[in-house]
Amino acid sequence: MSIDIEKAYQHWLDNANDSLQEELNNMSENGKLECFSSSLTFGTGGLRGFLRAGTNGMNIYTVGQATQGLANYLKSNFKNPSVAIARDSRNMGWEFVKVCVCVLAANGVTVYYSEDVESTPGLSFSVRKLHCSAGICVTASHNPAVYNGYKVYGPDGCQITTKAANAISDEIAKTDVFEDVKFLNFRDAKETEFAKLIGPEVREAFIDAACECSVVDDEEAAKAEAAKLNLTYTALHGTGYPEVMEVLSRNGFTNVTSVKEQAEPDGNFPTTSYPNPETDEALSLGLEYMKKNNSDLLIATDPDADRVGVMVKHGDEFIRLNGNEVGILLFNYICEARAKRGDALSNLVMCTTIVSSDIVDEIAAHYGVEVRRVLTGFKYIGEQILHLEEDDEKYRFMFGFEESCGYLAGTHVRDKDSISSTLLIAQMAAMYKAQGKDLVDILEDIYKQLGYYKNGQVSVEYPGVEGQEKMREVLSNLRSNPIKEYCGLKVVSSNDYKEGIKMLVLNGDENSPDEKLPKSDVLEYVLDGGQKIIVRPSGTEPKIKVYCFSNADTESKSQKLLDKFKESANELLS
């Protein structure tokens, strides 16, 4: 549907409050195009966009409109609906939380909120603990400071399904951003029976649940090992600091140095332009601390504390592990630790994504663990936990991870959880240190046994309105002109996930799921020798990603293949 940009702009100019009037009055013609030619798309990831005026920006009006749409959906589908809300450290986060409270209370929907910042896994936990119909997390994860977002969760604490997202999106589309949003001022909303503060007991229960994810056999011995680990931690100006430090302290980690410049929440992210723990730049200040303190390990959590990054001291080097490598190590460690304490692993399930390393299949085969590979996005891992829960088999879930530094080893939440993952990573490093090894040594041991599986990613950005069209053109061209070879290697098979692909299940039995994955804009190419590339647009940013996977019997061979794959990725997306 085409939008009359000038009419939409005038509608906002006539109705927006003083906080946006200066921006609107000074908006250039190009600015009008960017801000009013489209609306933010509400999908399974909710909303995410630049903090700015207009239908295509994150502001108090688009947040109010989305919340009215959510309220309409909840009142049609739940008796006495309720919502838990959290926000990370981003700019405008508190303003957006207040808008949500004002709209939900005006609609007679019970709303639980906190005046403090909270992590994304903490929000997921609150939804479950308070038995809410939905959750809202005001966050843009690890995006730069110009972004904010609005993620919606279902009653299981997992991000909403496509069906629910479509129904909410339909309600939003019916709602005029100014005229149809029910609203109380915040002071009046707080006085209603519908607005309730989340008590400290919920956070305490979340900390307890994170600690219960530990897989150590002997707690006293593990605490003695923990005390010998020299650890640096950074919250990257986000929400992780109090919870991570408490979980570590409870489990015997007494030698922990915090990066003080990044410990306090700050939506401007003054020490890092891109607070993504997957990047060297985000870890640079933490690395300075690590070198100064001669730390064994650096752990970084992103602003909403769902992702976690890791750097390891290996001899005289300081090596950043990527998300796949940490996932490989954690899965191997959990299997090893649980087998050691006598747990039967052959009935357990681990979930990962189609863009995560294939080496975990080899580890799973060794221990007899069932593997389920789902689409990118932790909500699909959470969905598999729900399926197990519905069959009274929640206990079977042992671990889930995605290559973008997201991990979960419990069922207390249904999203990535850097709090419990930080504990597991630290305990893993402490145990191996007691054996005279670091995490790089352990990774090398795994590669020597199973093969050198390497992975990397190349992203190409397509900014602005024209960029969206270019992205569609690139993906359409790949479908209409399928590639026959890549870097001199023949394409032996390919999958277009838009057609609906059956979920890959390994080491299963007759009771394992036989289901198709939701259709998704993803192209997968398997090359000679088991090499692989996957092409998919980002779900949160204007970019297309190429995931490259290589494997060989030596590290040098595998690395050379990976380098070739990455070098050719830009040409593939041109």
Coordinates of C-alpha atoms in Angstrom, one line a residue:
M1 CA 0.0 0.0 0.0
S2 CA 1.5 3.3 -1.0
I3 CA 1.7 6.1 1.6
D4 CA 1.0 9.8 1.0
I5 CA 4.2 11.0 2.6
E6 CA 3.2 14.7 2.8
K7 CA -0.2 13.8 4.3
A8 CA 1.3 11.5 6.9
Y9 CA 3.9 14.1 7.8
Q10 CA 1.2 16.8 8.2
H11 CA -0.8 14.4 10.4
W12 CA 2.2 14.1 12.8
L13 CA 2.9 17.8 12.6
D14 CA -0.7 18.5 13.7
N15 CA -0.8 15.9 16.5
A16 CA 2.6 15.2 17.9
N17 CA 3.6 16.7 21.2
D18 CA 6.3 19.3 21.8
S19 CA 9.0 16.7 22.3
L20 CA 8.9 15.9 18.5
Q21 CA 7.8 19.3 17.1
E22 CA 11.4 20.7 16.6
E23 CA 12.5 17.5 14.8
L24 CA 9.4 17.5 12.6
N25 CA 9.6 21.2 11.7
N26 CA 13.3 20.9 10.8
M27 CA 12.8 17.7 8.7
S28 CA 14.2 17.8 5.1
E29 CA 12.4 16.3 2.2
N30 CA 14.8 13.3 2.3
G31 CA 14.1 13.1 6.0
K32 CA 10.4 12.9 5.3
L33 CA 11.0 10.2 2.9
E34 CA 13.0 8.1 5.4
C35 CA 10.6 8.7 8.3
F36 CA 7.2 8.5 6.5
S37 CA 7.5 6.4 3.3
S38 CA 6.9 3.2 5.4
S39 CA 6.0 2.1 8.8
L40 CA 8.1 0.0 11.2
T41 CA 7.3 -3.7 10.5
F42 CA 5.9 -5.7 13.4
G43 CA 7.1 -9.3 13.2
T44 CA 8.1 -12.1 15.5
G45 CA 11.0 -9.8 16.7
G46 CA 8.5 -7.0 17.4
L47 CA 9.7 -3.6 16.3
R48 CA 13.2 -2.2 15.9
G49 CA 14.4 1.1 14.4
F50 CA 16.0 4.5 14.7
L51 CA 14.9 6.7 17.6
R52 CA 13.2 9.4 15.6
A53 CA 9.8 10.9 14.7
G54 CA 7.5 9.4 12.1
T55 CA 5.9 6.1 11.2
N56 CA 9.3 4.5 10.5
G57 CA 10.8 5.5 13.8
M58 CA 10.9 4.3 17.4
N59 CA 9.0 7.0 19.3
I60 CA 6.3 7.3 22.0
Y61 CA 3.6 7.2 19.3
T62 CA 4.7 4.1 17.4
V63 CA 5.2 2.4 20.8
G64 CA 1.8 3.5 21.9
Q65 CA 0.2 2.2 18.7
A66 CA 2.0 -1.2 19.0
T67 CA 0.8 -1.5 22.6
Q68 CA -2.8 -0.7 21.7
G69 CA -2.6 -3.4 19.0
L70 CA -1.2 -5.8 21.6
A71 CA -3.9 -4.9 24.1
N72 CA -6.6 -5.5 21.5
Y73 CA -5.1 -8.9 20.7
L74 CA -4.8 -9.9 24.3
K75 CA -8.3 -9.0 25.2
S76 CA -9.6 -11.1 22.3
N77 CA -7.6 -14.1 23.3
F78 CA -7.1 -14.1 27.1
K79 CA -9.4 -13.8 30.0
N80 CA -8.0 -11.1 32.4
P81 CA -4.8 -10.6 30.4
S82 CA -1.6 -9.5 32.0
V83 CA 1.8 -8.2 30.7
A84 CA 5.3 -8.0 32.2
I85 CA 7.5 -5.2 30.9
A86 CA 11.3 -4.7 31.1
R87 CA 13.8 -2.3 29.5
D88 CA 17.5 -2.3 29.0
S89 CA 19.8 0.7 29.2
R90 CA 18.9 2.3 25.9
N91 CA 17.9 5.9 25.5
M92 CA 14.1 6.5 25.7
G93 CA 13.7 3.1 27.4
W94 CA 11.9 4.4 30.5
E95 CA 9.7 6.7 28.4
F96 CA 8.6 3.7 26.3
V97 CA 7.9 1.6 29.4
K98 CA 5.7 4.4 30.8
V99 CA 3.8 4.6 27.5
C100 CA 3.2 0.8 27.7
V101 CA 1.9 1.1 31.3
C102 CA -0.3 4.0 30.4
V103 CA -1.9 2.3 27.4
L104 CA -2.3 -1.1 29.0
A105 CA -3.8 0.3 32.2
A106 CA -6.2 2.4 30.1
N107 CA -7.3 -0.8 28.3
G108 CA -7.9 -2.7 31.6
V109 CA -4.8 -5.0 31.0
T110 CA -2.8 -5.8 34.2
V111 CA 0.8 -4.6 33.7
Y112 CA 3.8 -5.6 35.8
Y113 CA 6.7 -3.2 35.5
S114 CA 10.0 -2.1 37.1
E115 CA 11.5 1.3 37.5
D116 CA 15.0 -0.3 37.1
V117 CA 16.6 -1.7 34.0
E118 CA 16.3 -5.5 33.5
S119 CA 17.9 -8.1 31.2
T120 CA 16.0 -9.8 28.4
P121 CA 16.3 -13.2 30.1
G122 CA 15.0 -11.5 33.3
L123 CA 11.9 -10.4 31.4
S124 CA 11.4 -13.9 30.0
F125 CA 11.6 -15.3 33.6
S126 CA 9.2 -12.6 34.9
V127 CA 6.6 -13.6 32.3
R128 CA 6.7 -17.2 33.4
K129 CA 7.0 -16.5 37.2
L130 CA 4.1 -14.0 37.2
H131 CA 2.0 -16.2 34.8
C132 CA 1.5 -13.4 32.3
S133 CA -0.3 -13.6 29.0
A134 CA 2.6 -11.7 27.3
G135 CA 5.8 -9.7 27.9
I136 CA 7.3 -6.6 26.4
C137 CA 11.1 -6.0 26.4
V138 CA 12.2 -2.5 25.3
T139 CA 15.5 -3.3 23.8
A140 CA 17.5 -3.2 20.6
S141 CA 20.0 -5.8 21.8
H142 CA 23.5 -4.9 20.7
N143 CA 22.6 -2.3 18.0
P144 CA 24.3 1.1 18.1
A145 CA 22.8 3.9 20.3
V146 CA 20.6 5.4 17.6
Y147 CA 18.3 2.3 17.8
N148 CA 15.7 1.0 20.2
G149 CA 13.2 -1.8 19.9
Y150 CA 10.1 -3.5 21.3
K151 CA 10.0 -7.3 21.6
V152 CA 6.9 -9.2 22.5
Y153 CA 6.9 -12.5 24.4
G154 CA 4.2 -15.1 24.7
P155 CA 2.9 -16.7 27.9
D156 CA 5.7 -19.3 27.8
G157 CA 8.3 -16.6 28.1
C158 CA 9.4 -17.1 24.5
Q159 CA 9.2 -14.5 21.7
I160 CA 5.8 -14.7 20.0
T161 CA 5.1 -17.1 17.2
T162 CA 4.5 -16.0 13.6
K163 CA 0.7 -16.6 14.0
A164 CA 0.6 -14.3 17.1
A165 CA 2.8 -11.7 15.5
N166 CA 0.5 -11.6 12.4
A167 CA -2.6 -11.2 14.6
I168 CA -1.0 -8.4 16.6
S169 CA 0.3 -6.7 13.4
D170 CA -3.3 -6.8 12.0
E171 CA -4.5 -5.0 15.1
I172 CA -1.8 -2.4 14.9
A173 CA -2.7 -1.7 11.2
K174 CA -6.3 -0.9 12.3
T175 CA -5.1 1.6 14.9
D176 CA -4.5 5.2 14.1
V177 CA -1.3 6.3 15.9
F178 CA -3.0 9.3 17.5
E179 CA -6.7 8.8 17.5
D180 CA -7.2 5.2 18.4
V181 CA -4.8 4.7 21.3
K182 CA -6.4 4.6 24.7
F183 CA -4.1 6.4 27.2
L184 CA -3.9 7.5 30.8
N185 CA -1.3 9.8 32.1
F186 CA 1.4 7.9 34.1
R187 CA 0.4 9.3 37.5
D188 CA -3.2 8.1 37.0
A189 CA -2.2 4.8 35.5
K190 CA -0.1 4.0 38.5
E191 CA -3.1 4.6 40.8
T192 CA -5.3 2.0 38.9
E193 CA -5.6 -1.6 40.0
F194 CA -3.9 -2.7 36.7
A195 CA -0.4 -1.2 37.3
K196 CA 1.8 -3.3 39.6
L197 CA 5.5 -3.0 40.4
I198 CA 7.6 -6.2 40.0
G199 CA 8.9 -7.1 43.5
P200 CA 12.5 -8.0 44.4
E201 CA 11.5 -11.6 45.0
V202 CA 11.1 -12.1 41.2
R203 CA 14.7 -11.1 40.6
E204 CA 15.9 -13.2 43.5
A205 CA 14.1 -16.2 42.0
F206 CA 15.8 -15.5 38.7
I207 CA 19.2 -15.5 40.3
D208 CA 18.4 -18.8 42.0
A209 CA 17.3 -20.3 38.7
A210 CA 20.5 -19.1 37.0
C211 CA 22.7 -20.7 39.6
E212 CA 20.7 -24.0 39.3
C213 CA 22.0 -24.3 35.7
S214 CA 25.4 -25.3 37.1
V215 CA 26.4 -28.9 36.2
V216 CA 29.3 -29.3 38.7
D217 CA 29.3 -32.6 40.6
D218 CA 31.1 -31.4 43.7
E219 CA 30.2 -27.9 44.7
E220 CA 32.9 -27.3 47.2
A221 CA 35.6 -28.5 44.8
A222 CA 34.1 -26.3 42.1
K223 CA 34.2 -23.3 44.4
A224 CA 37.9 -24.0 45.2
E225 CA 38.6 -24.1 41.5
A226 CA 36.6 -20.9 40.9
A227 CA 38.6 -19.0 43.5
K228 CA 41.8 -19.7 41.4
L229 CA 40.3 -18.2 38.2
N230 CA 41.4 -14.7 37.4
L231 CA 38.3 -13.2 35.5
T232 CA 37.5 -9.8 34.0
Y233 CA 33.9 -8.9 33.3
T234 CA 32.3 -6.1 31.4
A235 CA 28.6 -5.2 31.1
L236 CA 29.1 -3.0 28.0
H237 CA 27.0 -0.2 29.6
G238 CA 24.1 -2.6 29.8
T239 CA 22.0 -4.5 32.4
G240 CA 24.2 -7.5 33.2
Y241 CA 26.4 -6.2 36.0
P242 CA 24.4 -6.8 39.2
E243 CA 23.1 -10.2 38.2
V244 CA 26.3 -11.5 36.7
M245 CA 28.4 -10.4 39.7
E246 CA 26.0 -12.0 42.2
V247 CA 25.8 -15.3 40.3
L248 CA 29.6 -15.5 40.1
S249 CA 30.0 -14.5 43.8
R250 CA 27.5 -17.2 45.0
N251 CA 29.5 -19.8 43.1
G252 CA 33.0 -19.0 44.5
F253 CA 34.4 -16.6 41.9
T254 CA 36.2 -14.2 44.2
N255 CA 38.9 -12.9 41.8
V256 CA 36.6 -10.9 39.4
T257 CA 37.5 -7.5 38.1
S258 CA 34.8 -5.4 36.5
V259 CA 35.5 -2.9 33.7
K260 CA 34.4 0.1 35.8
E261 CA 33.9 2.5 32.8
Q262 CA 31.3 0.1 31.4
A263 CA 29.6 -1.2 34.5
E264 CA 26.8 1.4 34.7
P265 CA 23.8 1.4 32.3
D266 CA 24.3 4.1 29.7
G267 CA 22.3 4.2 26.4
N268 CA 24.9 6.4 24.7
F269 CA 27.5 3.6 25.0
P270 CA 30.3 6.2 25.4
T271 CA 33.2 3.7 25.2
T272 CA 32.0 1.6 22.3
S273 CA 30.1 2.6 19.2
Y274 CA 28.7 -0.9 18.7
P275 CA 28.2 -2.8 22.0
N276 CA 28.2 -6.2 20.4
P277 CA 30.3 -8.8 22.2
E278 CA 30.9 -10.6 18.9
T279 CA 33.3 -7.9 17.9
D280 CA 36.9 -7.0 18.8
E281 CA 36.0 -3.3 19.1
A282 CA 33.4 -3.9 21.8
L283 CA 35.9 -6.0 23.8
S284 CA 38.9 -3.6 23.4
L285 CA 38.5 -1.8 26.8
G286 CA 37.9 -5.2 28.5
L287 CA 41.1 -6.5 26.8
E288 CA 43.1 -3.6 28.3
Y289 CA 41.9 -4.7 31.8
M290 CA 42.6 -8.3 31.0
K291 CA 46.2 -7.6 30.0
K292 CA 46.7 -5.3 33.0
N293 CA 45.4 -7.9 35.5
N294 CA 46.8 -10.9 33.6
S295 CA 43.3 -12.4 33.6
D296 CA 42.6 -15.9 32.4
L297 CA 39.3 -14.9 30.9
L298 CA 37.3 -11.9 29.7
I299 CA 33.5 -12.2 29.7
A300 CA 31.3 -9.5 28.1
T301 CA 27.5 -9.3 28.1
D302 CA 25.6 -7.1 25.7
P303 CA 23.2 -4.3 26.7
D304 CA 20.2 -6.5 27.3
A305 CA 22.4 -9.3 28.7
D306 CA 21.2 -12.1 26.5
R307 CA 24.4 -12.5 24.5
V308 CA 27.9 -13.2 25.9
G309 CA 31.3 -12.8 24.4
V310 CA 34.5 -14.5 25.5
M311 CA 38.2 -13.8 25.3
V312 CA 40.9 -16.3 26.5
K313 CA 44.5 -15.8 27.6
H314 CA 46.4 -18.5 25.8
G315 CA 50.1 -18.4 26.5
D316 CA 51.2 -14.9 25.6
E317 CA 48.1 -14.3 23.3
F318 CA 44.6 -13.1 24.0
I319 CA 42.2 -14.8 21.7
R320 CA 38.5 -13.9 21.2
L321 CA 36.3 -17.0 20.7
N322 CA 33.4 -16.6 18.3
G323 CA 29.9 -17.7 19.1
N324 CA 30.2 -21.1 17.5
E325 CA 33.4 -21.8 19.4
V326 CA 31.9 -21.0 22.8
G327 CA 28.8 -23.0 21.9
I328 CA 31.0 -26.0 20.9
L329 CA 32.9 -25.7 24.2
L330 CA 29.8 -25.3 26.4
F331 CA 28.0 -28.3 24.8
N332 CA 31.1 -30.5 25.1
Y333 CA 31.6 -29.4 28.7
I334 CA 28.0 -29.9 29.7
C335 CA 28.0 -33.4 28.2
E336 CA 31.3 -34.2 29.9
A337 CA 30.2 -32.9 33.3
R338 CA 26.8 -34.6 33.2
A339 CA 28.2 -37.9 32.0
K340 CA 30.8 -37.7 34.9
R341 CA 28.0 -37.3 37.5
G342 CA 26.2 -40.3 36.0
D343 CA 23.4 -38.6 34.1
A344 CA 21.8 -40.6 31.2
L345 CA 22.5 -38.4 28.1
S346 CA 20.9 -40.6 25.4
N347 CA 17.4 -39.3 26.3
L348 CA 18.4 -35.6 26.2
V349 CA 17.9 -33.0 23.5
M350 CA 20.1 -30.1 22.4
C351 CA 18.8 -27.5 20.0
T352 CA 20.8 -25.3 17.7
T353 CA 20.3 -23.4 14.4
I354 CA 20.9 -24.1 10.7
V355 CA 23.8 -21.5 10.8
S356 CA 25.6 -23.1 13.8
S357 CA 28.7 -25.3 13.5
D358 CA 28.2 -28.9 12.3
I359 CA 30.8 -30.2 14.7
V360 CA 28.2 -30.3 17.5
D361 CA 26.6 -33.1 15.6
E362 CA 29.8 -35.1 16.1
I363 CA 29.9 -34.3 19.8
A364 CA 26.2 -35.2 20.2
A365 CA 26.7 -38.5 18.4
H366 CA 29.5 -39.4 20.8
Y367 CA 27.3 -38.9 23.8
G368 CA 24.0 -40.1 22.1
V369 CA 22.3 -36.7 22.5
E370 CA 19.5 -35.8 20.1
V371 CA 20.1 -32.7 18.0
R372 CA 17.4 -30.5 16.6
R373 CA 18.3 -27.8 14.1
V374 CA 15.9 -24.9 13.8
L375 CA 15.8 -21.6 12.0
T376 CA 17.9 -18.6 13.1
G377 CA 16.3 -16.9 16.1
F378 CA 16.3 -18.1 19.7
K379 CA 12.5 -18.2 19.7
Y380 CA 12.7 -21.4 17.6
I381 CA 14.8 -23.0 20.3
G382 CA 12.3 -21.8 22.9
E383 CA 9.5 -23.4 20.8
Q384 CA 11.2 -26.8 21.0
I385 CA 11.4 -26.5 24.8
L386 CA 7.7 -25.7 24.8
H387 CA 7.0 -28.9 22.7
L388 CA 8.9 -30.9 25.2
E389 CA 7.1 -29.2 28.1
E390 CA 3.7 -30.0 26.5
D391 CA 4.7 -33.7 26.4
D392 CA 5.8 -33.6 30.0
E393 CA 9.4 -34.0 28.9
K394 CA 10.9 -30.5 29.7
Y395 CA 13.7 -32.3 31.7
R396 CA 15.0 -33.6 28.3
F397 CA 16.3 -30.2 27.2
M398 CA 19.9 -29.9 28.1
F399 CA 21.3 -27.0 26.0
G400 CA 20.6 -24.7 23.2
F401 CA 22.8 -22.2 21.3
E402 CA 23.0 -20.0 18.2
E403 CA 26.2 -18.8 16.6
S404 CA 25.5 -15.1 17.5
C405 CA 26.7 -15.6 21.1
G406 CA 23.4 -16.8 22.5
Y407 CA 23.3 -19.8 24.9
L408 CA 20.8 -21.5 27.3
A409 CA 21.3 -24.5 29.6
G410 CA 18.1 -24.4 31.6
T411 CA 14.3 -24.1 31.1
H412 CA 13.8 -21.2 33.5
V413 CA 13.7 -18.8 30.6
R414 CA 13.0 -19.2 26.9
D415 CA 15.5 -16.8 25.4
K416 CA 19.3 -16.5 25.4
D417 CA 20.6 -16.0 28.9
S418 CA 24.0 -14.5 29.4
I419 CA 23.6 -14.7 33.2
S420 CA 23.5 -18.5 33.6
S421 CA 25.8 -18.8 30.6
T422 CA 28.5 -16.7 32.2
L423 CA 28.4 -19.0 35.2
L424 CA 28.8 -22.1 33.0
I425 CA 31.6 -20.5 31.0
A426 CA 33.5 -19.5 34.2
Q427 CA 33.1 -22.9 35.8
M428 CA 34.2 -24.6 32.6
A429 CA 37.3 -22.4 32.4
A430 CA 38.0 -23.0 36.1
M431 CA 37.8 -26.8 35.8
Y432 CA 40.1 -26.9 32.8
K433 CA 42.5 -24.5 34.5
A434 CA 42.8 -27.0 37.3
Q435 CA 43.8 -29.5 34.7
G436 CA 46.5 -27.2 33.3
K437 CA 44.5 -26.2 30.2
D438 CA 42.7 -23.1 28.9
L439 CA 39.6 -23.0 26.6
V440 CA 41.7 -22.7 23.4
D441 CA 43.6 -25.9 24.4
I442 CA 40.2 -27.7 24.8
L443 CA 38.9 -26.4 21.5
E444 CA 42.1 -27.7 19.8
D445 CA 41.6 -31.1 21.5
I446 CA 38.1 -31.3 20.1
Y447 CA 39.3 -30.3 16.6
K448 CA 42.1 -32.9 16.6
Q449 CA 39.6 -35.6 17.5
L450 CA 36.7 -34.6 15.2
G451 CA 38.2 -32.4 12.5
Y452 CA 38.8 -28.7 12.0
Y453 CA 35.5 -27.0 11.6
K454 CA 35.8 -23.3 10.9
N455 CA 33.1 -20.7 10.4
G456 CA 32.9 -17.0 9.5
Q457 CA 30.4 -14.5 8.5
V458 CA 30.3 -11.6 5.9
S459 CA 27.6 -8.9 6.0
V460 CA 26.7 -6.4 3.3
E461 CA 24.7 -3.4 4.3
Y462 CA 21.9 -1.9 2.2
P463 CA 20.9 1.4 3.9
G464 CA 17.8 3.5 3.2
V465 CA 14.7 2.9 1.2
E466 CA 16.7 2.0 -1.9
G467 CA 18.6 -0.5 0.1
Q468 CA 15.5 -2.5 0.9
E469 CA 14.8 -2.9 -2.8
K470 CA 18.4 -3.9 -3.5
M471 CA 18.2 -6.6 -0.9
R472 CA 15.1 -8.1 -2.5
E473 CA 16.8 -7.9 -5.9
V474 CA 19.9 -9.7 -4.7
L475 CA 17.9 -12.6 -3.1
S476 CA 15.5 -12.8 -6.1
N477 CA 18.5 -13.1 -8.5
L478 CA 20.0 -15.9 -6.4
R479 CA 16.8 -17.8 -6.7
S480 CA 16.3 -17.2 -10.4
N481 CA 19.9 -17.9 -11.3
P482 CA 21.0 -20.7 -8.9
I483 CA 24.8 -20.9 -8.3
K484 CA 26.4 -24.1 -9.6
E485 CA 29.7 -23.7 -7.9
Y486 CA 31.4 -21.5 -5.3
C487 CA 35.1 -20.9 -5.1
G488 CA 35.7 -23.7 -7.5
L489 CA 33.7 -26.2 -5.5
K490 CA 30.6 -27.8 -7.0
V491 CA 27.3 -27.2 -5.3
V492 CA 26.1 -30.7 -4.6
S493 CA 22.8 -29.8 -3.0
S494 CA 20.9 -26.7 -2.0
N495 CA 17.9 -25.8 0.1
D496 CA 15.5 -22.8 -0.2
Y497 CA 13.9 -22.4 3.2
K498 CA 11.2 -20.3 1.6
E499 CA 9.8 -23.6 0.4
G500 CA 9.5 -25.1 3.9
I501 CA 12.3 -27.5 4.9
K502 CA 11.9 -30.5 7.2
M503 CA 13.7 -29.9 10.6
L504 CA 16.9 -31.9 10.8
V505 CA 16.9 -34.3 13.8
L506 CA 19.9 -36.4 14.5
N507 CA 20.3 -39.3 17.0
G508 CA 16.5 -39.3 17.5
D509 CA 14.1 -42.2 17.8
E510 CA 10.5 -43.0 16.7
N511 CA 9.2 -40.4 19.1
S512 CA 11.4 -37.6 17.7
P513 CA 9.5 -34.7 16.0
D514 CA 8.8 -34.9 12.3
E515 CA 8.0 -31.3 11.4
K516 CA 8.6 -28.7 8.8
L517 CA 10.4 -25.5 9.7
P518 CA 8.5 -22.2 9.1
K519 CA 9.1 -20.8 5.7
S520 CA 12.1 -18.4 5.8
D521 CA 14.1 -16.3 3.4
V522 CA 17.2 -18.4 3.6
L523 CA 19.3 -20.1 0.9
E524 CA 21.7 -22.9 1.8
Y525 CA 24.4 -24.4 -0.5
V526 CA 26.3 -27.6 0.3
L527 CA 29.6 -27.9 -1.6
D528 CA 32.0 -30.7 -2.4
G529 CA 33.6 -32.1 0.7
G530 CA 30.9 -31.1 3.1
Q531 CA 31.7 -27.4 2.9
K532 CA 28.7 -25.0 3.1
I533 CA 27.5 -21.4 2.7
I534 CA 24.2 -20.0 3.9
V535 CA 22.7 -16.7 2.7
R536 CA 20.0 -14.8 4.7
P537 CA 18.9 -11.3 5.3
S538 CA 19.2 -10.0 8.9
G539 CA 16.0 -9.9 10.8
T540 CA 16.9 -6.7 12.6
E541 CA 19.2 -4.7 10.4
P542 CA 19.3 -3.7 6.7
K543 CA 21.9 -6.2 5.7
I544 CA 22.4 -9.6 4.1
K545 CA 24.6 -12.1 5.8
V546 CA 26.7 -14.9 4.3
Y547 CA 27.6 -17.7 6.7
C548 CA 30.6 -19.7 5.6
F549 CA 31.5 -23.1 6.9
S550 CA 34.7 -25.1 6.2
N551 CA 36.1 -28.4 7.5
A552 CA 39.3 -30.3 6.9
D553 CA 41.8 -32.6 8.6
T554 CA 44.2 -29.7 9.4
E555 CA 43.6 -26.2 10.6
S556 CA 45.6 -24.6 7.8
K557 CA 43.5 -26.3 5.1
S558 CA 40.2 -25.4 6.8
Q559 CA 41.3 -21.8 7.4
K560 CA 42.3 -21.4 3.7
L561 CA 39.0 -22.6 2.6
L562 CA 37.2 -20.3 4.9
D563 CA 39.2 -17.3 3.8
K564 CA 38.3 -18.1 0.2
F565 CA 34.6 -18.4 1.0
K566 CA 34.6 -15.1 2.8
E567 CA 36.5 -13.3 0.1
S568 CA 33.9 -14.3 -2.5
A569 CA 30.9 -13.4 -0.4
N570 CA 30.8 -9.7 -1.4
E571 CA 30.8 -10.7 -5.1
L572 CA 27.9 -13.1 -4.4
L573 CA 25.8 -10.3 -2.9
S574 CA 26.7 -7.6 -5.5

